[in-house]
PDB file of C-alpha atoms in Angstrom:
ATOM      1  CA  MET A  18      63.431 -32.060  59.973  1.00 42.00           C
ATOM      2  CA  PRO A  19      65.305 -29.427  57.899  1.00 51.00           C
ATOM      3  CA  ARG A  20      63.633 -25.676  59.206  1.00 64.00           C
ATOM      4  CA  GLU A  21      66.634 -23.637  58.276  1.00 89.00           C
ATOM      5  CA  LEU A  22      64.828 -21.722  54.957  1.00 97.00           C
ATOM      6  CA  LEU A  23      62.155 -19.769  55.483  1.00 97.00           C
ATOM      7  CA  ILE A  24      59.995 -20.040  51.419  1.00 98.00           C
ATOM      8  CA  SER A  25      57.690 -17.060  50.429  1.00 98.00           C
ATOM      9  CA  PHE A  26      55.883 -16.113  47.447  1.00 98.00           C
ATOM     10  CA  ASP A  27      54.079 -14.157  45.617  1.00 98.00           C
ATOM     11  CA  ALA A  28      49.811 -14.232  45.448  1.00 96.00           C
ATOM     12  CA  ASP A  29      48.917 -12.602  42.537  1.00 95.00           C
ATOM     13  CA  GLN A  30      49.461 -13.927  39.113  1.00 96.00           C
ATOM     14  CA  THR A  31      52.170 -15.909  40.748  1.00 97.00           C
ATOM     15  CA  LEU A  32      49.870 -19.017  43.212  1.00 97.00           C
ATOM     16  CA  PHE A  33      46.546 -18.643  41.175  1.00 95.00           C
ATOM     17  CA  ASP A  34      45.411 -16.130  37.820  1.00 96.00           C
ATOM     18  CA  PHE A  35      44.337 -14.210  39.338  1.00 94.00           C
ATOM     19  CA  GLN A  36      43.473 -11.569  36.150  1.00 95.00           C
ATOM     20  CA  ARG A  37      41.091 -14.719  35.191  1.00 96.00           C
ATOM     21  CA  ILE A  38      38.711 -14.435  38.818  1.00 96.00           C
ATOM     22  CA  LEU A  39      39.102 -10.964  39.024  1.00 96.00           C
ATOM     23  CA  ASP A  40      37.636 -10.202  35.063  1.00 97.00           C
ATOM     24  CA  GLU A  41      35.597 -12.293  35.633  1.00 97.00           C
ATOM     25  CA  ALA A  42      33.960 -10.274  38.571  1.00 97.00           C
ATOM     26  CA  LEU A  43      33.657  -7.128  36.796  1.00 98.00           C
ATOM     27  CA  ILE A  44      32.250  -8.708  34.351  1.00 98.00           C
ATOM     28  CA  THR A  45      29.583 -10.528  36.616  1.00 98.00           C
ATOM     29  CA  THR A  46      29.049  -7.205  38.607  1.00 98.00           C
ATOM     30  CA  ALA A  47      29.368  -4.936  35.167  1.00 97.00           C
ATOM     31  CA  SER A  48      26.398  -7.091  33.961  1.00 96.00           C
ATOM     32  CA  PHE A  49      24.221  -6.346  37.580  1.00 97.00           C
ATOM     33  CA  LEU A  50      25.252  -2.324  37.205  1.00 97.00           C
ATOM     34  CA  SER A  51      24.171  -1.706  33.904  1.00 95.00           C
ATOM     35  CA  HIS A  52      20.785  -3.226  34.945  1.00 94.00           C
ATOM     36  CA  TYR A  53      20.293   0.848  37.393  1.00 94.00           C
ATOM     37  CA  SER A  54      22.118   2.854  34.961  1.00 91.00           C
ATOM     38  CA  ASP A  55      21.048   4.496  30.480  1.00 87.00           C
ATOM     39  CA  LYS A  56      24.833   4.910  30.532  1.00 86.00           C
ATOM     40  CA  PRO A  57      27.348   1.907  29.464  1.00 89.00           C
ATOM     41  CA  ILE A  58      28.817  -0.127  32.317  1.00 95.00           C
ATOM     42  CA  THR A  59      31.459  -2.362  31.254  1.00 96.00           C
ATOM     43  CA  PRO A  60      34.149  -4.549  32.901  1.00 97.00           C
ATOM     44  CA  LYS A  61      35.778  -1.927  30.403  1.00 96.00           C
ATOM     45  CA  ARG A  62      34.864   1.200  32.491  1.00 96.00           C
ATOM     46  CA  LEU A  63      35.352  -0.130  35.983  1.00 97.00           C
ATOM     47  CA  LYS A  64      38.489  -1.236  35.124  1.00 97.00           C
ATOM     48  CA  LYS A  65      39.080   2.419  34.446  1.00 96.00           C
ATOM     49  CA  VAL A  66      37.096   4.186  36.441  1.00 96.00           C
ATOM     50  CA  HIS A  67      39.348   2.000  39.004  1.00 96.00           C
ATOM     51  CA  LYS A  68      42.915   2.889  37.919  1.00 95.00           C
ATOM     52  CA  SER A  69      42.143   6.308  38.314  1.00 95.00           C
ATOM     53  CA  LEU A  70      40.899   6.043  41.871  1.00 95.00           C
ATOM     54  CA  VAL A  71      44.111   5.103  42.846  1.00 92.00           C
ATOM     55  CA  GLU A  72      46.533   6.711  41.162  1.00 91.00           C
ATOM     56  CA  ASP A  73      44.506   9.337  43.844  1.00 91.00           C
ATOM     57  CA  ALA A  74      45.070   6.901  46.576  1.00 86.00           C
ATOM     58  CA  ASP A  75      47.330   7.869  49.157  1.00 84.00           C
ATOM     59  CA  PRO A  76      49.252   4.794  48.790  1.00 77.00           C
ATOM     60  CA  SER A  77      50.765   3.981  52.408  1.00 76.00           C
ATOM     61  CA  ASN A  78      46.642   4.362  53.140  1.00 78.00           C
ATOM     62  CA  ILE A  79      45.157   1.808  50.338  1.00 78.00           C
ATOM     63  CA  ARG A  80      42.793  -0.151  51.097  1.00 88.00           C
ATOM     64  CA  TYR A  81      41.714  -1.962  47.928  1.00 90.00           C
ATOM     65  CA  LEU A  82      37.845  -2.675  48.835  1.00 94.00           C
ATOM     66  CA  GLU A  83      36.802   0.568  49.138  1.00 95.00           C
ATOM     67  CA  ILE A  84      38.476   1.451  46.138  1.00 95.00           C
ATOM     68  CA  ARG A  85      36.409  -1.702  44.675  1.00 97.00           C
ATOM     69  CA  ARG A  86      33.280   0.189  45.523  1.00 97.00           C
ATOM     70  CA  ALA A  87      34.281   3.281  44.967  1.00 97.00           C
ATOM     71  CA  SER A  88      34.483   3.101  41.903  1.00 97.00           C
ATOM     72  CA  PHE A  89      31.135   1.413  40.410  1.00 97.00           C
ATOM     73  CA  GLU A  90      29.561   4.403  43.489  1.00 96.00           C
ATOM     74  CA  GLN A  91      31.802   6.713  40.308  1.00 95.00           C
ATOM     75  CA  ALA A  92      30.419   4.849  37.082  1.00 95.00           C
ATOM     76  CA  LEU A  93      26.766   5.084  38.095  1.00 95.00           C
ATOM     77  CA  ASN A  94      26.894   8.659  38.702  1.00 90.00           C
ATOM     78  CA  PRO A  95      24.877  11.187  39.133  1.00 89.00           C
ATOM     79  CA  LEU A  96      22.541   8.561  40.202  1.00 90.00           C
ATOM     80  CA  SER A  97      21.101   9.169  43.543  1.00 91.00           C
ATOM     81  CA  ASN A  98      21.488   5.844  45.066  1.00 95.00           C
ATOM     82  CA  ALA A  99      25.061   5.501  43.241  1.00 95.00           C
ATOM     83  CA  LYS A 100      25.843   4.472  47.271  1.00 96.00           C
ATOM     84  CA  ASP A 101      23.223   1.957  48.214  1.00 97.00           C
ATOM     85  CA  LEU A 102      24.029   0.036  44.537  1.00 97.00           C
ATOM     86  CA  SER A 103      27.520  -0.081  44.749  1.00 97.00           C
ATOM     87  CA  GLU A 104      27.935  -2.094  48.519  1.00 97.00           C
ATOM     88  CA  GLN A 105      25.214  -4.652  46.844  1.00 98.00           C
ATOM     89  CA  ALA A 106      27.552  -4.741  43.834  1.00 98.00           C
ATOM     90  CA  LEU A 107      30.173  -4.702  46.009  1.00 98.00           C
ATOM     91  CA  GLU A 108      28.651  -8.317  47.192  1.00 97.00           C
ATOM     92  CA  ILE A 109      28.488  -9.304  44.603  1.00 97.00           C
ATOM     93  CA  PHE A 110      32.077  -8.769  43.060  1.00 97.00           C
ATOM     94  CA  LYS A 111      33.495 -10.078  46.685  1.00 95.00           C
ATOM     95  CA  LYS A 112      31.556 -13.872  45.433  1.00 95.00           C
ATOM     96  CA  VAL A 113      33.174 -13.882  42.561  1.00 95.00           C
ATOM     97  CA  ARG A 114      36.543 -12.120  43.600  1.00 94.00           C
ATOM     98  CA  PHE A 115      37.488 -14.599  47.071  1.00 93.00           C
ATOM     99  CA  GLY A 116      35.685 -17.730  45.294  1.00 91.00           C
ATOM    100  CA  ASP A 117      38.028 -20.534  43.869  1.00 89.00           C
ATOM    101  CA  PRO A 118      40.692 -19.082  42.359  1.00 92.00           C
ATOM    102  CA  TYR A 119      41.927 -20.941  38.536  1.00 95.00           C
ATOM    103  CA  PHE A 120      45.981 -22.558  40.488  1.00 96.00           C
ATOM    104  CA  TYR A 121      49.140 -22.400  38.221  1.00 97.00           C
ATOM    105  CA  PRO A 122      49.061 -26.767  37.371  1.00 97.00           C
ATOM    106  CA  HIS A 123      51.082 -28.158  40.893  1.00 97.00           C
ATOM    107  CA  VAL A 124      51.138 -25.189  43.093  1.00 97.00           C
ATOM    108  CA  LYS A 125      49.177 -26.740  45.972  1.00 96.00           C
ATOM    109  CA  GLU A 126      51.708 -29.808  45.505  1.00 97.00           C
ATOM    110  CA  THR A 127      54.407 -27.512  45.796  1.00 98.00           C
ATOM    111  CA  LEU A 128      53.871 -25.356  48.408  1.00 98.00           C
ATOM    112  CA  ALA A 129      52.648 -29.072  50.396  1.00 97.00           C
ATOM    113  CA  THR A 130      55.815 -30.548  49.437  1.00 97.00           C
ATOM    114  CA  LEU A 131      57.985 -27.232  50.793  1.00 97.00           C
ATOM    115  CA  LYS A 132      55.754 -27.378  53.811  1.00 96.00           C
ATOM    116  CA  ARG A 133      56.926 -30.650  55.514  1.00 94.00           C
ATOM    117  CA  ASN A 134      60.683 -29.701  54.662  1.00 94.00           C
ATOM    118  CA  TYR A 135      61.313 -25.726  55.093  1.00 96.00           C
ATOM    119  CA  LYS A 136      59.208 -22.206  56.235  1.00 97.00           C
ATOM    120  CA  THR A 137      56.656 -20.855  54.342  1.00 98.00           C
ATOM    121  CA  ALA A 138      55.473 -17.517  54.148  1.00 98.00           C
ATOM    122  CA  LEU A 139      52.778 -15.931  51.235  1.00 97.00           C
ATOM    123  CA  ILE A 140      53.779 -11.537  50.669  1.00 98.00           C
ATOM    124  CA  THR A 141      51.452 -10.016  48.850  1.00 96.00           C
ATOM    125  CA  ASN A 142      50.601  -6.462  47.610  1.00 94.00           C
ATOM    126  CA  GLY A 143      47.037  -7.749  47.243  1.00 90.00           C
ATOM    127  CA  ASN A 144      44.305  -8.774  48.907  1.00 88.00           C
ATOM    128  CA  SER A 145      44.390 -12.362  48.020  1.00 88.00           C
ATOM    129  CA  CYS A 146      43.789 -13.922  51.700  1.00 80.00           C
ATOM    130  CA  PRO A 147      45.067 -17.483  51.871  1.00 85.00           C
ATOM    131  CA  LYS A 148      42.353 -18.326  53.317  1.00 82.00           C
ATOM    132  CA  SER A 149      39.509 -17.351  50.971  1.00 79.00           C
ATOM    133  CA  THR A 150      41.722 -19.547  48.823  1.00 85.00           C
ATOM    134  CA  GLY A 151      41.639 -23.064  50.675  1.00 88.00           C
ATOM    135  CA  ILE A 152      45.610 -22.603  51.566  1.00 94.00           C
ATOM    136  CA  ALA A 153      46.723 -21.109  54.877  1.00 94.00           C
ATOM    137  CA  HIS A 154      47.277 -24.116  55.867  1.00 96.00           C
ATOM    138  CA  LEU A 155      50.604 -24.382  53.648  1.00 97.00           C
ATOM    139  CA  PHE A 156      51.817 -21.311  55.312  1.00 97.00           C
ATOM    140  CA  ASP A 157      53.594 -20.472  58.716  1.00 97.00           C
ATOM    141  CA  PHE A 158      53.423 -16.561  58.278  1.00 97.00           C
ATOM    142  CA  VAL A 159      51.269 -14.068  56.001  1.00 96.00           C
ATOM    143  CA  VAL A 160      52.424 -10.325  55.069  1.00 97.00           C
ATOM    144  CA  MET A 161      49.565  -8.989  54.010  1.00 94.00           C
ATOM    145  CA  ALA A 162      50.920  -5.273  52.507  1.00 92.00           C
ATOM    146  CA  GLU A 163      46.856  -4.012  52.702  1.00 89.00           C
ATOM    147  CA  GLU A 164      48.016  -4.777  56.640  1.00 91.00           C
ATOM    148  CA  TYR A 165      51.220  -1.966  56.183  1.00 93.00           C
ATOM    149  CA  PRO A 166      52.646   1.660  55.547  1.00 91.00           C
ATOM    150  CA  TYR A 167      54.738  -0.391  52.337  1.00 92.00           C
ATOM    151  CA  LYS A 168      55.035  -3.143  49.654  1.00 94.00           C
ATOM    152  CA  LYS A 169      56.925  -4.740  47.650  1.00 97.00           C
ATOM    153  CA  PRO A 170      59.735  -4.232  47.234  1.00 97.00           C
ATOM    154  CA  ASP A 171      60.102  -2.056  50.140  1.00 97.00           C
ATOM    155  CA  PRO A 172      62.909  -4.523  52.492  1.00 98.00           C
ATOM    156  CA  ARG A 173      60.365  -3.174  55.721  1.00 97.00           C
ATOM    157  CA  LEU A 174      58.181  -5.085  53.665  1.00 97.00           C
ATOM    158  CA  PHE A 175      60.633  -8.298  53.862  1.00 98.00           C
ATOM    159  CA  ASP A 176      62.057  -7.528  57.304  1.00 98.00           C
ATOM    160  CA  ALA A 177      58.482  -7.515  58.445  1.00 97.00           C
ATOM    161  CA  MET A 178      57.822 -11.017  56.955  1.00 98.00           C
ATOM    162  CA  LEU A 179      62.433 -11.913  58.316  1.00 98.00           C
ATOM    163  CA  SER A 180      61.195 -11.076  62.044  1.00 97.00           C
ATOM    164  CA  MET A 181      58.357 -13.003  62.177  1.00 97.00           C
ATOM    165  CA  ALA A 182      60.444 -16.265  60.606  1.00 96.00           C
ATOM    166  CA  GLY A 183      63.274 -15.028  63.110  1.00 96.00           C
ATOM    167  CA  MET A 184      65.468 -15.936  59.260  1.00 96.00           C
ATOM    168  CA  SER A 185      68.028 -14.041  58.311  1.00 96.00           C
ATOM    169  CA  PRO A 186      68.134 -12.477  54.345  1.00 97.00           C
ATOM    170  CA  ASP A 187      70.560 -15.280  53.342  1.00 96.00           C
ATOM    171  CA  LYS A 188      68.116 -18.233  54.397  1.00 97.00           C
ATOM    172  CA  LEU A 189      64.485 -16.088  51.631  1.00 98.00           C
ATOM    173  CA  ILE A 190      63.908 -17.969  48.925  1.00 98.00           C
ATOM    174  CA  HIS A 191      61.580 -16.001  47.041  1.00 98.00           C
ATOM    175  CA  VAL A 192      59.228 -16.925  44.860  1.00 98.00           C
ATOM    176  CA  GLY A 193      57.043 -13.950  42.212  1.00 98.00           C
ATOM    177  CA  ASP A 194      55.727 -13.490  38.533  1.00 98.00           C
ATOM    178  CA  SER A 195      56.891  -9.533  38.702  1.00 98.00           C
ATOM    179  CA  LEU A 196      60.892  -8.150  38.319  1.00 98.00           C
ATOM    180  CA  GLU A 197      58.845  -4.822  39.995  1.00 97.00           C
ATOM    181  CA  HIS A 198      58.413  -5.833  42.983  1.00 98.00           C
ATOM    182  CA  ASP A 199      59.335  -9.359  43.828  1.00 98.00           C
ATOM    183  CA  ILE A 200      62.376 -10.029  42.605  1.00 98.00           C
ATOM    184  CA  ALA A 201      63.923  -6.648  43.071  1.00 98.00           C
ATOM    185  CA  GLY A 202      63.250  -6.273  45.954  1.00 98.00           C
ATOM    186  CA  ALA A 203      64.278 -10.271  47.375  1.00 98.00           C
ATOM    187  CA  ASN A 204      67.317  -9.424  45.383  1.00 98.00           C
ATOM    188  CA  ASN A 205      67.963  -5.340  47.571  1.00 98.00           C
ATOM    189  CA  ILE A 206      67.981  -7.504  50.602  1.00 98.00           C
ATOM    190  CA  GLY A 207      70.519 -10.169  49.684  1.00 98.00           C
ATOM    191  CA  ALA A 208      67.485 -13.054  49.347  1.00 98.00           C
ATOM    192  CA  THR A 209      67.863 -15.934  47.008  1.00 98.00           C
ATOM    193  CA  SER A 210      64.905 -14.546  44.143  1.00 98.00           C
ATOM    194  CA  VAL A 211      63.520 -16.674  41.564  1.00 98.00           C
ATOM    195  CA  TRP A 212      60.896 -15.884  39.226  1.00 98.00           C
ATOM    196  CA  PHE A 213      58.349 -17.054  37.363  1.00 98.00           C
ATOM    197  CA  ASN A 214      58.513 -16.599  34.244  1.00 98.00           C
ATOM    198  CA  PRO A 215      55.128 -19.849  33.274  1.00 96.00           C
ATOM    199  CA  LEU A 216      54.861 -18.825  29.400  1.00 95.00           C
ATOM    200  CA  GLN A 217      58.968 -17.910  29.254  1.00 95.00           C
ATOM    201  CA  HIS A 218      58.676 -13.936  28.517  1.00 96.00           C
ATOM    202  CA  ASN A 219      62.135 -12.228  27.808  1.00 96.00           C
ATOM    203  CA  ASN A 220      63.009 -10.149  30.605  1.00 97.00           C
ATOM    204  CA  GLN A 221      63.558  -7.091  29.426  1.00 93.00           C
ATOM    205  CA  SER A 222      63.767  -5.320  32.588  1.00 95.00           C
ATOM    206  CA  PRO A 223      67.733  -4.740  34.165  1.00 96.00           C
ATOM    207  CA  VAL A 224      65.937  -6.238  37.096  1.00 98.00           C
ATOM    208  CA  LEU A 225      67.683 -10.498  37.243  1.00 98.00           C
ATOM    209  CA  PRO A 226      66.313 -13.069  39.458  1.00 98.00           C
ATOM    210  CA  ASP A 227      68.421 -16.254  40.422  1.00 98.00           C
ATOM    211  CA  HIS A 228      66.509 -18.000  39.642  1.00 98.00           C
ATOM    212  CA  SER A 229      63.830 -19.011  37.050  1.00 98.00           C
ATOM    213  CA  ILE A 230      61.022 -21.068  36.048  1.00 98.00           C
ATOM    214  CA  ALA A 231      57.824 -21.687  34.362  1.00 98.00           C
ATOM    215  CA  CYS A 232      56.980 -24.191  36.763  1.00 98.00           C
ATOM    216  CA  MET A 233      55.955 -24.258  39.939  1.00 98.00           C
ATOM    217  CA  ARG A 234      57.218 -28.712  40.397  1.00 97.00           C
ATOM    218  CA  GLU A 235      60.050 -26.945  38.995  1.00 98.00           C
ATOM    219  CA  LEU A 236      61.139 -25.964  42.771  1.00 98.00           C
ATOM    220  CA  PRO A 237      61.263 -28.468  45.475  1.00 97.00           C
ATOM    221  CA  SER A 238      64.943 -29.527  43.026  1.00 97.00           C
ATOM    222  CA  LEU A 239      66.001 -25.909  43.074  1.00 97.00           C
ATOM    223  CA  VAL A 240      65.563 -25.206  47.266  1.00 97.00           C
ATOM    224  CA  ALA A 241      66.499 -28.383  47.832  1.00 94.00           C
ATOM    225  CA  GLY A 242      70.035 -27.400  46.591  1.00 93.00           C
ATOM    226  CA  TYR A 243      70.315 -24.729  48.758  1.00 91.00           C
ATOM    227  CA  ALA A 244      69.046 -27.274  51.903  1.00 85.00           C
ATOM    228  CA  SER A 245      72.141 -28.662  51.084  1.00 75.00           C
ATOM    229  CA  ARG A 246      75.113 -26.325  51.209  1.00 74.00           C
TER     230      ARG A 246
END
């Protein structure tokens, strides 16, 4: 089997619709919290509090679920049992957030096809673990930025993945939805960048991908072109 290429993927908004499942988790959690609060607790308010806490957090040591729990606690203040309720709310949030994801079309079969012929990896700034989404077996390597003091587009995160795989940047094809994090990160280390752009947005940024795809089923033939070189 030709394994001389490493195909890496972002997770959220690349393999599955993270925003959709996050919104559902926040709706469910806000409903629970509202039973205990005299003031309205809405998904919008929870997002605002969470954003503020993330901005204040040490970017080299972000623990997403702890920040999420703290956002629930802050939304409940000044209730005396806000901390206990926030811990219950976090469990409710996690059950939905890490439930069955909304995969984009042709993701699973594309990953399976590529895994048969190439090395594959997941590299994410978020906390969507492939084990919880049922696709861990489709990756040879997994790099979660939460476990490192840096995140994409920092080249050190890509270097960590390349070191695991024993590959050089010229053998890497990275696929992601973020021009800022994925495409710039891949470009900066000399890898091949593929912008996953299902809604076919116009690129208004100075970051230019090597390729753009609107559907994952376009990827195997694109990769095959590099494998034959």
